[in-house]
Amino acid sequence: MEGREEDVRLGANRFSERQPIGTAAQSQDEGKDYTEPPPAPFFELRELCSWSFYRAGIAEFMATFLFLYITILTVMGVVKENTKCRTVGIQGIAWAFGGMIFALVYCTAGISGGHINPAVTFGLFLARKLSFARAVFYMAMQCLGAICGAGVVKGFMGKTRYGLLGGGANAVNPGYTKGAGLGAEIVGTFVLVYTVFSATDAKRSARDSHVPILAPLPIGFAVFLVHLATIPVTGTGINPARSLGAAIIFNKDKGWDDH
């Protein structure tokens, strides 16, 4: 009998059924397979003298430039046709936005983190993932890239045609109130930023070695899904740089009324 009890005790210790989860798992330092990065300083003067700081800003500029160029051209291609049957339709627009985010985050994640969105940058700043100077610099470069991307589209389309087709600017569509548009944008942006935080979580990266490679995929897919839901309401912003760039280049009341 004593031998059986000893076997049970050894088996219970060797094959524990209780696995710590949630905050309990975080409190166990022994056997920890991940490292929480330290909070970023609010302001660090040394990074302003670093080439990597400016290289990251250039990466954000280029990514947002390409993002606006491809997506606004896709929107214009759908709008110019009388029937959506001859275009990629709303699904194609959503795929253009989601696909570009997937590709651009994959390309720039190792340089700047692949934000491409002031809302994402601001959320990461509040979580102390980057400094104040870097956050402001990123947001400025993202907005400049968006303006340039929309400007190139206008150059290709021509001023008159670009204006007639709405310039890809966001606006609350007929049948919806401004409150509905605001709510749709808040929920859509929450879905995106929540997905970014989840996909880049340090604990997840440690548990699943394939997640860092696949991190851009759920982020791009979240953008795709939000666009499917929100295009009929506001045209889908969820990215202040995207909305600002299109509004500045379009520069008509429609682009600013609901901005």
PDB file of C-alpha atoms in Angstrom:
ATOM      1  CA  MET A   1       0.000   0.000   0.000  1.00  0.00           C
ATOM      2  CA  GLU A   2       2.817   2.358   0.871  1.00  0.00           C
ATOM      3  CA  GLY A   3       4.456   1.546  -2.479  1.00  0.00           C
ATOM      4  CA  ARG A   4       1.282   2.485  -4.378  1.00  0.00           C
ATOM      5  CA  GLU A   5       1.026   5.792  -2.530  1.00  0.00           C
ATOM      6  CA  GLU A   6       4.650   6.550  -3.362  1.00  0.00           C
ATOM      7  CA  ASP A   7       4.010   5.784  -7.060  1.00  0.00           C
ATOM      8  CA  VAL A   8       0.968   8.079  -7.076  1.00  0.00           C
ATOM      9  CA  ARG A   9       2.940  10.860  -5.396  1.00  0.00           C
ATOM     10  CA  LEU A  10       5.814  10.597  -7.863  1.00  0.00           C
ATOM     11  CA  GLY A  11       3.427  10.435 -10.816  1.00  0.00           C
ATOM     12  CA  ALA A  12       1.532  13.499  -9.630  1.00  0.00           C
ATOM     13  CA  ASN A  13       4.765  15.445  -9.312  1.00  0.00           C
ATOM     14  CA  ARG A  14       6.098  14.298 -12.648  1.00  0.00           C
ATOM     15  CA  PHE A  15       2.899  14.771 -14.626  1.00  0.00           C
ATOM     16  CA  SER A  16       1.212  17.738 -13.041  1.00  0.00           C
ATOM     17  CA  GLU A  17      -2.340  18.312 -14.257  1.00  0.00           C
ATOM     18  CA  ARG A  18      -2.485  21.882 -13.041  1.00  0.00           C
ATOM     19  CA  GLN A  19      -0.933  24.365 -15.445  1.00  0.00           C
ATOM     20  CA  PRO A  20      -0.728  27.999 -14.320  1.00  0.00           C
ATOM     21  CA  ILE A  21      -2.731  30.317 -16.530  1.00  0.00           C
ATOM     22  CA  GLY A  22      -3.321  34.045 -16.762  1.00  0.00           C
ATOM     23  CA  THR A  23      -1.722  36.109 -13.994  1.00  0.00           C
ATOM     24  CA  ALA A  24      -0.647  32.940 -12.188  1.00  0.00           C
ATOM     25  CA  ALA A  25       1.558  31.992 -15.142  1.00  0.00           C
ATOM     26  CA  GLN A  26       3.088  35.472 -15.211  1.00  0.00           C
ATOM     27  CA  SER A  27       3.984  35.324 -11.521  1.00  0.00           C
ATOM     28  CA  GLN A  28       6.051  32.160 -11.909  1.00  0.00           C
ATOM     29  CA  ASP A  29       9.579  33.249 -12.673  1.00  0.00           C
ATOM     30  CA  GLU A  30      10.958  29.705 -12.604  1.00  0.00           C
ATOM     31  CA  GLY A  31      10.969  28.201 -16.065  1.00  0.00           C
ATOM     32  CA  LYS A  32       9.768  31.418 -17.670  1.00  0.00           C
ATOM     33  CA  ASP A  33      10.237  31.059 -21.428  1.00  0.00           C
ATOM     34  CA  TYR A  34       9.729  34.697 -22.359  1.00  0.00           C
ATOM     35  CA  THR A  35      11.080  38.078 -21.381  1.00  0.00           C
ATOM     36  CA  GLU A  36       8.863  41.111 -20.993  1.00  0.00           C
ATOM     37  CA  PRO A  37      10.599  44.055 -22.666  1.00  0.00           C
ATOM     38  CA  PRO A  38      11.189  46.953 -20.262  1.00  0.00           C
ATOM     39  CA  PRO A  39       8.902  50.001 -20.662  1.00  0.00           C
ATOM     40  CA  ALA A  40      10.211  52.547 -23.146  1.00  0.00           C
ATOM     41  CA  PRO A  41      11.381  55.838 -21.597  1.00  0.00           C
ATOM     42  CA  PHE A  42       9.023  58.772 -22.107  1.00  0.00           C
ATOM     43  CA  PHE A  43      11.761  60.775 -23.830  1.00  0.00           C
ATOM     44  CA  GLU A  44      15.232  59.644 -24.797  1.00  0.00           C
ATOM     45  CA  LEU A  45      17.530  62.261 -26.279  1.00  0.00           C
ATOM     46  CA  ARG A  46      20.078  59.707 -27.515  1.00  0.00           C
ATOM     47  CA  GLU A  47      17.692  58.132 -30.028  1.00  0.00           C
ATOM     48  CA  LEU A  48      17.443  61.459 -31.882  1.00  0.00           C
ATOM     49  CA  CYS A  49      21.110  61.010 -32.793  1.00  0.00           C
ATOM     50  CA  SER A  50      20.630  57.448 -33.982  1.00  0.00           C
ATOM     51  CA  TRP A  51      20.320  56.505 -37.667  1.00  0.00           C
ATOM     52  CA  SER A  52      17.911  53.678 -36.782  1.00  0.00           C
ATOM     53  CA  PHE A  53      15.452  56.293 -35.487  1.00  0.00           C
ATOM     54  CA  TYR A  54      15.293  58.090 -38.845  1.00  0.00           C
ATOM     55  CA  ARG A  55      15.434  54.856 -40.818  1.00  0.00           C
ATOM     56  CA  ALA A  56      12.320  53.698 -38.952  1.00  0.00           C
ATOM     57  CA  GLY A  57      10.554  56.969 -39.796  1.00  0.00           C
ATOM     58  CA  ILE A  58      11.442  56.570 -43.479  1.00  0.00           C
ATOM     59  CA  ALA A  59      10.067  53.017 -43.387  1.00  0.00           C
ATOM     60  CA  GLU A  60       6.775  54.321 -41.949  1.00  0.00           C
ATOM     61  CA  PHE A  61       6.628  57.029 -44.627  1.00  0.00           C
ATOM     62  CA  MET A  62       7.219  54.570 -47.479  1.00  0.00           C
ATOM     63  CA  ALA A  63       4.784  51.995 -46.089  1.00  0.00           C
ATOM     64  CA  THR A  64       1.965  54.527 -45.669  1.00  0.00           C
ATOM     65  CA  PHE A  65       2.719  56.020 -49.087  1.00  0.00           C
ATOM     66  CA  LEU A  66       2.394  52.611 -50.771  1.00  0.00           C
ATOM     67  CA  PHE A  67      -0.657  51.769 -48.659  1.00  0.00           C
ATOM     68  CA  LEU A  68      -2.558  54.876 -49.794  1.00  0.00           C
ATOM     69  CA  TYR A  69      -1.401  54.562 -53.390  1.00  0.00           C
ATOM     70  CA  ILE A  70      -2.675  50.999 -53.857  1.00  0.00           C
ATOM     71  CA  THR A  71      -5.843  51.291 -51.787  1.00  0.00           C
ATOM     72  CA  ILE A  72      -7.064  54.660 -53.115  1.00  0.00           C
ATOM     73  CA  LEU A  73      -6.479  53.474 -56.687  1.00  0.00           C
ATOM     74  CA  THR A  74      -8.566  50.382 -55.906  1.00  0.00           C
ATOM     75  CA  VAL A  75     -11.378  52.502 -54.464  1.00  0.00           C
ATOM     76  CA  MET A  76     -11.327  54.808 -57.500  1.00  0.00           C
ATOM     77  CA  GLY A  77     -11.462  51.821 -59.842  1.00  0.00           C
ATOM     78  CA  VAL A  78     -14.641  50.585 -58.161  1.00  0.00           C
ATOM     79  CA  VAL A  79     -16.307  54.003 -57.957  1.00  0.00           C
ATOM     80  CA  LYS A  80     -15.752  54.924 -61.621  1.00  0.00           C
ATOM     81  CA  GLU A  81     -17.861  52.023 -62.947  1.00  0.00           C
ATOM     82  CA  ASN A  82     -21.654  52.251 -63.146  1.00  0.00           C
ATOM     83  CA  THR A  83     -22.064  48.608 -62.152  1.00  0.00           C
ATOM     84  CA  LYS A  84     -20.020  46.836 -59.496  1.00  0.00           C
ATOM     85  CA  CYS A  85     -20.153  43.598 -61.512  1.00  0.00           C
ATOM     86  CA  ARG A  86     -17.286  44.859 -63.658  1.00  0.00           C
ATOM     87  CA  THR A  87     -15.130  45.746 -60.636  1.00  0.00           C
ATOM     88  CA  VAL A  88     -13.628  44.011 -57.639  1.00  0.00           C
ATOM     89  CA  GLY A  89     -16.467  45.451 -55.517  1.00  0.00           C
ATOM     90  CA  ILE A  90     -16.473  45.983 -51.754  1.00  0.00           C
ATOM     91  CA  GLN A  91     -14.767  42.636 -51.196  1.00  0.00           C
ATOM     92  CA  GLY A  92     -11.932  43.668 -53.506  1.00  0.00           C
ATOM     93  CA  ILE A  93     -11.502  46.990 -51.701  1.00  0.00           C
ATOM     94  CA  ALA A  94     -11.390  45.176 -48.365  1.00  0.00           C
ATOM     95  CA  TRP A  95      -8.800  42.728 -49.730  1.00  0.00           C
ATOM     96  CA  ALA A  96      -6.694  45.608 -51.049  1.00  0.00           C
ATOM     97  CA  PHE A  97      -6.577  47.255 -47.610  1.00  0.00           C
ATOM     98  CA  GLY A  98      -6.044  44.013 -45.689  1.00  0.00           C
ATOM     99  CA  GLY A  99      -3.554  42.586 -48.176  1.00  0.00           C
ATOM    100  CA  MET A 100      -1.448  45.733 -48.229  1.00  0.00           C
ATOM    101  CA  ILE A 101      -1.336  45.857 -44.439  1.00  0.00           C
ATOM    102  CA  PHE A 102      -0.247  42.210 -44.369  1.00  0.00           C
ATOM    103  CA  ALA A 103       2.539  42.813 -46.917  1.00  0.00           C
ATOM    104  CA  LEU A 104       3.733  46.130 -45.487  1.00  0.00           C
ATOM    105  CA  VAL A 105       3.754  44.994 -41.853  1.00  0.00           C
ATOM    106  CA  TYR A 106       5.780  41.959 -42.929  1.00  0.00           C
ATOM    107  CA  CYS A 107       8.250  44.201 -44.788  1.00  0.00           C
ATOM    108  CA  THR A 108       8.685  46.908 -42.141  1.00  0.00           C
ATOM    109  CA  ALA A 109       8.196  45.073 -38.828  1.00  0.00           C
ATOM    110  CA  GLY A 110      11.937  44.561 -38.420  1.00  0.00           C
ATOM    111  CA  ILE A 111      12.718  48.219 -39.140  1.00  0.00           C
ATOM    112  CA  SER A 112      10.031  50.309 -37.466  1.00  0.00           C
ATOM    113  CA  GLY A 113       7.599  47.800 -36.022  1.00  0.00           C
ATOM    114  CA  GLY A 114       5.275  48.157 -39.020  1.00  0.00           C
ATOM    115  CA  HIS A 115       2.703  50.521 -37.517  1.00  0.00           C
ATOM    116  CA  ILE A 116       1.464  52.295 -40.705  1.00  0.00           C
ATOM    117  CA  ASN A 117      -1.307  53.827 -38.601  1.00  0.00           C
ATOM    118  CA  PRO A 118      -1.217  56.686 -36.050  1.00  0.00           C
ATOM    119  CA  ALA A 119      -3.912  54.901 -34.010  1.00  0.00           C
ATOM    120  CA  VAL A 120      -1.628  51.865 -33.631  1.00  0.00           C
ATOM    121  CA  THR A 121       1.347  54.092 -32.809  1.00  0.00           C
ATOM    122  CA  PHE A 122      -0.639  56.013 -30.191  1.00  0.00           C
ATOM    123  CA  GLY A 123      -1.886  52.788 -28.592  1.00  0.00           C
ATOM    124  CA  LEU A 124       1.644  51.399 -28.391  1.00  0.00           C
ATOM    125  CA  PHE A 125       2.854  54.708 -26.936  1.00  0.00           C
ATOM    126  CA  LEU A 126       0.206  54.519 -24.185  1.00  0.00           C
ATOM    127  CA  ALA A 127       1.394  50.961 -23.467  1.00  0.00           C
ATOM    128  CA  ARG A 128       4.951  52.358 -23.194  1.00  0.00           C
ATOM    129  CA  LYS A 129       6.206  50.336 -26.129  1.00  0.00           C
ATOM    130  CA  LEU A 130       7.911  53.382 -27.666  1.00  0.00           C
ATOM    131  CA  SER A 131       9.018  56.844 -26.586  1.00  0.00           C
ATOM    132  CA  PHE A 132       7.106  60.098 -27.054  1.00  0.00           C
ATOM    133  CA  ALA A 133       9.613  61.422 -29.626  1.00  0.00           C
ATOM    134  CA  ARG A 134       9.413  58.236 -31.689  1.00  0.00           C
ATOM    135  CA  ALA A 135       5.605  58.193 -31.512  1.00  0.00           C
ATOM    136  CA  VAL A 136       5.318  61.799 -32.739  1.00  0.00           C
ATOM    137  CA  PHE A 137       7.903  61.189 -35.460  1.00  0.00           C
ATOM    138  CA  TYR A 138       6.123  58.050 -36.653  1.00  0.00           C
ATOM    139  CA  MET A 139       2.733  59.777 -36.780  1.00  0.00           C
ATOM    140  CA  ALA A 140       4.147  62.733 -38.703  1.00  0.00           C
ATOM    141  CA  MET A 141       5.843  60.467 -41.245  1.00  0.00           C
ATOM    142  CA  GLN A 142       2.706  58.333 -41.606  1.00  0.00           C
ATOM    143  CA  CYS A 143       0.571  61.394 -42.360  1.00  0.00           C
ATOM    144  CA  LEU A 144       3.133  62.737 -44.839  1.00  0.00           C
ATOM    145  CA  GLY A 145       3.311  59.365 -46.575  1.00  0.00           C
ATOM    146  CA  ALA A 146      -0.478  59.220 -46.807  1.00  0.00           C
ATOM    147  CA  ILE A 147      -0.673  62.703 -48.321  1.00  0.00           C
ATOM    148  CA  CYS A 148       1.997  61.838 -50.899  1.00  0.00           C
ATOM    149  CA  GLY A 149       0.327  58.518 -51.759  1.00  0.00           C
ATOM    150  CA  ALA A 150      -3.054  60.162 -52.346  1.00  0.00           C
ATOM    151  CA  GLY A 151      -1.308  62.944 -54.287  1.00  0.00           C
ATOM    152  CA  VAL A 152       0.266  60.462 -56.703  1.00  0.00           C
ATOM    153  CA  VAL A 153      -3.154  58.885 -57.312  1.00  0.00           C
ATOM    154  CA  LYS A 154      -4.563  62.334 -58.096  1.00  0.00           C
ATOM    155  CA  GLY A 155      -1.693  62.901 -60.524  1.00  0.00           C
ATOM    156  CA  PHE A 156      -2.505  59.660 -62.341  1.00  0.00           C
ATOM    157  CA  MET A 157      -6.266  60.199 -62.412  1.00  0.00           C
ATOM    158  CA  GLY A 158      -6.230  63.904 -63.273  1.00  0.00           C
ATOM    159  CA  LYS A 159      -7.690  66.667 -61.114  1.00  0.00           C
ATOM    160  CA  THR A 160     -11.167  66.683 -62.701  1.00  0.00           C
ATOM    161  CA  ARG A 161     -11.667  62.931 -62.725  1.00  0.00           C
ATOM    162  CA  TYR A 162     -10.207  62.565 -59.246  1.00  0.00           C
ATOM    163  CA  GLY A 163     -12.663  65.146 -57.920  1.00  0.00           C
ATOM    164  CA  LEU A 164     -15.672  63.582 -59.627  1.00  0.00           C
ATOM    165  CA  LEU A 165     -14.872  60.141 -58.217  1.00  0.00           C
ATOM    166  CA  GLY A 166     -14.620  61.398 -54.639  1.00  0.00           C
ATOM    167  CA  GLY A 167     -10.874  61.044 -54.163  1.00  0.00           C
ATOM    168  CA  GLY A 168     -11.243  58.005 -51.920  1.00  0.00           C
ATOM    169  CA  ALA A 169     -12.156  60.332 -49.038  1.00  0.00           C
ATOM    170  CA  ASN A 170     -14.074  58.999 -46.061  1.00  0.00           C
ATOM    171  CA  ALA A 171     -17.616  60.252 -45.397  1.00  0.00           C
ATOM    172  CA  VAL A 172     -20.686  59.009 -43.545  1.00  0.00           C
ATOM    173  CA  ASN A 173     -22.882  57.407 -46.199  1.00  0.00           C
ATOM    174  CA  PRO A 174     -26.590  58.265 -46.669  1.00  0.00           C
ATOM    175  CA  GLY A 175     -28.858  56.407 -44.267  1.00  0.00           C
ATOM    176  CA  TYR A 176     -26.381  56.569 -41.379  1.00  0.00           C
ATOM    177  CA  THR A 177     -26.004  59.220 -38.692  1.00  0.00           C
ATOM    178  CA  LYS A 178     -22.741  60.827 -37.663  1.00  0.00           C
ATOM    179  CA  GLY A 179     -23.045  58.976 -34.359  1.00  0.00           C
ATOM    180  CA  ALA A 180     -23.300  55.644 -36.174  1.00  0.00           C
ATOM    181  CA  GLY A 181     -20.238  56.539 -38.217  1.00  0.00           C
ATOM    182  CA  LEU A 182     -18.291  57.493 -35.090  1.00  0.00           C
ATOM    183  CA  GLY A 183     -19.292  54.279 -33.343  1.00  0.00           C
ATOM    184  CA  ALA A 184     -18.311  52.165 -36.351  1.00  0.00           C
ATOM    185  CA  GLU A 185     -14.888  53.818 -36.471  1.00  0.00           C
ATOM    186  CA  ILE A 186     -14.300  53.385 -32.737  1.00  0.00           C
ATOM    187  CA  VAL A 187     -15.188  49.685 -32.778  1.00  0.00           C
ATOM    188  CA  GLY A 188     -13.240  49.059 -36.005  1.00  0.00           C
ATOM    189  CA  THR A 189     -10.110  50.759 -34.674  1.00  0.00           C
ATOM    190  CA  PHE A 190     -10.419  48.836 -31.399  1.00  0.00           C
ATOM    191  CA  VAL A 191     -10.528  45.536 -33.309  1.00  0.00           C
ATOM    192  CA  LEU A 192      -7.383  46.491 -35.219  1.00  0.00           C
ATOM    193  CA  VAL A 193      -5.328  47.702 -32.239  1.00  0.00           C
ATOM    194  CA  TYR A 194      -6.479  44.768 -30.085  1.00  0.00           C
ATOM    195  CA  THR A 195      -5.311  42.382 -32.813  1.00  0.00           C
ATOM    196  CA  VAL A 196      -1.939  44.157 -33.054  1.00  0.00           C
ATOM    197  CA  PHE A 197      -1.349  43.809 -29.304  1.00  0.00           C
ATOM    198  CA  SER A 198      -2.435  40.155 -29.302  1.00  0.00           C
ATOM    199  CA  ALA A 199      -0.365  39.173 -32.347  1.00  0.00           C
ATOM    200  CA  THR A 200       2.811  40.765 -30.985  1.00  0.00           C
ATOM    201  CA  ASP A 201       2.480  39.630 -27.353  1.00  0.00           C
ATOM    202  CA  ALA A 202       5.787  38.396 -25.875  1.00  0.00           C
ATOM    203  CA  LYS A 203       4.203  35.401 -24.120  1.00  0.00           C
ATOM    204  CA  ARG A 204       2.503  34.254 -27.325  1.00  0.00           C
ATOM    205  CA  SER A 205       5.805  34.495 -29.215  1.00  0.00           C
ATOM    206  CA  ALA A 206       7.454  32.268 -26.647  1.00  0.00           C
ATOM    207  CA  ARG A 207       4.733  29.610 -26.664  1.00  0.00           C
ATOM    208  CA  ASP A 208       4.342  29.452 -30.433  1.00  0.00           C
ATOM    209  CA  SER A 209       7.563  29.948 -32.364  1.00  0.00           C
ATOM    210  CA  HIS A 210       5.642  30.403 -35.649  1.00  0.00           C
ATOM    211  CA  VAL A 211       3.656  33.397 -34.396  1.00  0.00           C
ATOM    212  CA  PRO A 212       6.293  36.099 -35.091  1.00  0.00           C
ATOM    213  CA  ILE A 213       6.329  35.007 -38.748  1.00  0.00           C
ATOM    214  CA  LEU A 214       2.540  34.967 -38.940  1.00  0.00           C
ATOM    215  CA  ALA A 215       1.910  38.147 -36.910  1.00  0.00           C
ATOM    216  CA  PRO A 216       1.181  40.287 -40.029  1.00  0.00           C
ATOM    217  CA  LEU A 217      -1.478  37.785 -41.146  1.00  0.00           C
ATOM    218  CA  PRO A 218      -4.050  38.297 -38.348  1.00  0.00           C
ATOM    219  CA  ILE A 219      -3.421  42.053 -38.471  1.00  0.00           C
ATOM    220  CA  GLY A 220      -4.109  42.185 -42.216  1.00  0.00           C
ATOM    221  CA  PHE A 221      -7.096  39.878 -41.824  1.00  0.00           C
ATOM    222  CA  ALA A 222      -8.537  42.111 -39.087  1.00  0.00           C
ATOM    223  CA  VAL A 223      -8.254  45.102 -41.436  1.00  0.00           C
ATOM    224  CA  PHE A 224     -10.002  43.088 -44.157  1.00  0.00           C
ATOM    225  CA  LEU A 225     -12.912  42.106 -41.902  1.00  0.00           C
ATOM    226  CA  VAL A 226     -13.371  45.598 -40.484  1.00  0.00           C
ATOM    227  CA  HIS A 227     -13.507  47.015 -44.011  1.00  0.00           C
ATOM    228  CA  LEU A 228     -16.179  44.505 -45.014  1.00  0.00           C
ATOM    229  CA  ALA A 229     -18.305  45.656 -42.084  1.00  0.00           C
ATOM    230  CA  THR A 230     -17.616  49.396 -42.188  1.00  0.00           C
ATOM    231  CA  ILE A 231     -17.293  50.357 -45.870  1.00  0.00           C
ATOM    232  CA  PRO A 232     -21.082  50.758 -46.185  1.00  0.00           C
ATOM    233  CA  VAL A 233     -21.083  53.118 -43.164  1.00  0.00           C
ATOM    234  CA  THR A 234     -18.077  55.448 -43.540  1.00  0.00           C
ATOM    235  CA  GLY A 235     -15.944  53.956 -46.286  1.00  0.00           C
ATOM    236  CA  THR A 236     -13.773  52.741 -43.366  1.00  0.00           C
ATOM    237  CA  GLY A 237     -11.109  54.953 -41.910  1.00  0.00           C
ATOM    238  CA  ILE A 238      -9.672  53.186 -38.793  1.00  0.00           C
ATOM    239  CA  ASN A 239      -6.433  54.910 -39.795  1.00  0.00           C
ATOM    240  CA  PRO A 240      -6.161  58.672 -39.178  1.00  0.00           C
ATOM    241  CA  ALA A 241      -3.356  58.985 -41.746  1.00  0.00           C
ATOM    242  CA  ARG A 242      -5.470  57.312 -44.444  1.00  0.00           C
ATOM    243  CA  SER A 243      -8.437  59.620 -43.750  1.00  0.00           C
ATOM    244  CA  LEU A 244      -6.286  62.757 -43.454  1.00  0.00           C
ATOM    245  CA  GLY A 245      -4.232  62.117 -46.596  1.00  0.00           C
ATOM    246  CA  ALA A 246      -7.297  61.525 -48.764  1.00  0.00           C
ATOM    247  CA  ALA A 247      -9.118  64.539 -47.284  1.00  0.00           C
ATOM    248  CA  ILE A 248      -6.204  66.934 -47.844  1.00  0.00           C
ATOM    249  CA  ILE A 249      -5.667  65.917 -51.478  1.00  0.00           C
ATOM    250  CA  PHE A 250      -9.415  65.770 -52.261  1.00  0.00           C
ATOM    251  CA  ASN A 251      -9.921  69.075 -50.379  1.00  0.00           C
ATOM    252  CA  LYS A 252     -13.679  69.406 -50.768  1.00  0.00           C
ATOM    253  CA  ASP A 253     -16.481  69.641 -48.232  1.00  0.00           C
ATOM    254  CA  LYS A 254     -17.306  65.933 -48.550  1.00  0.00           C
ATOM    255  CA  GLY A 255     -13.849  65.004 -47.323  1.00  0.00           C
ATOM    256  CA  TRP A 256     -13.945  67.357 -44.323  1.00  0.00           C
ATOM    257  CA  ASP A 257     -17.585  67.393 -43.159  1.00  0.00           C
ATOM    258  CA  ASP A 258     -17.358  64.151 -41.199  1.00  0.00           C
ATOM    259  CA  HIS A 259     -13.611  64.163 -40.659  1.00  0.00           C
TER     260      HIS A 259
END
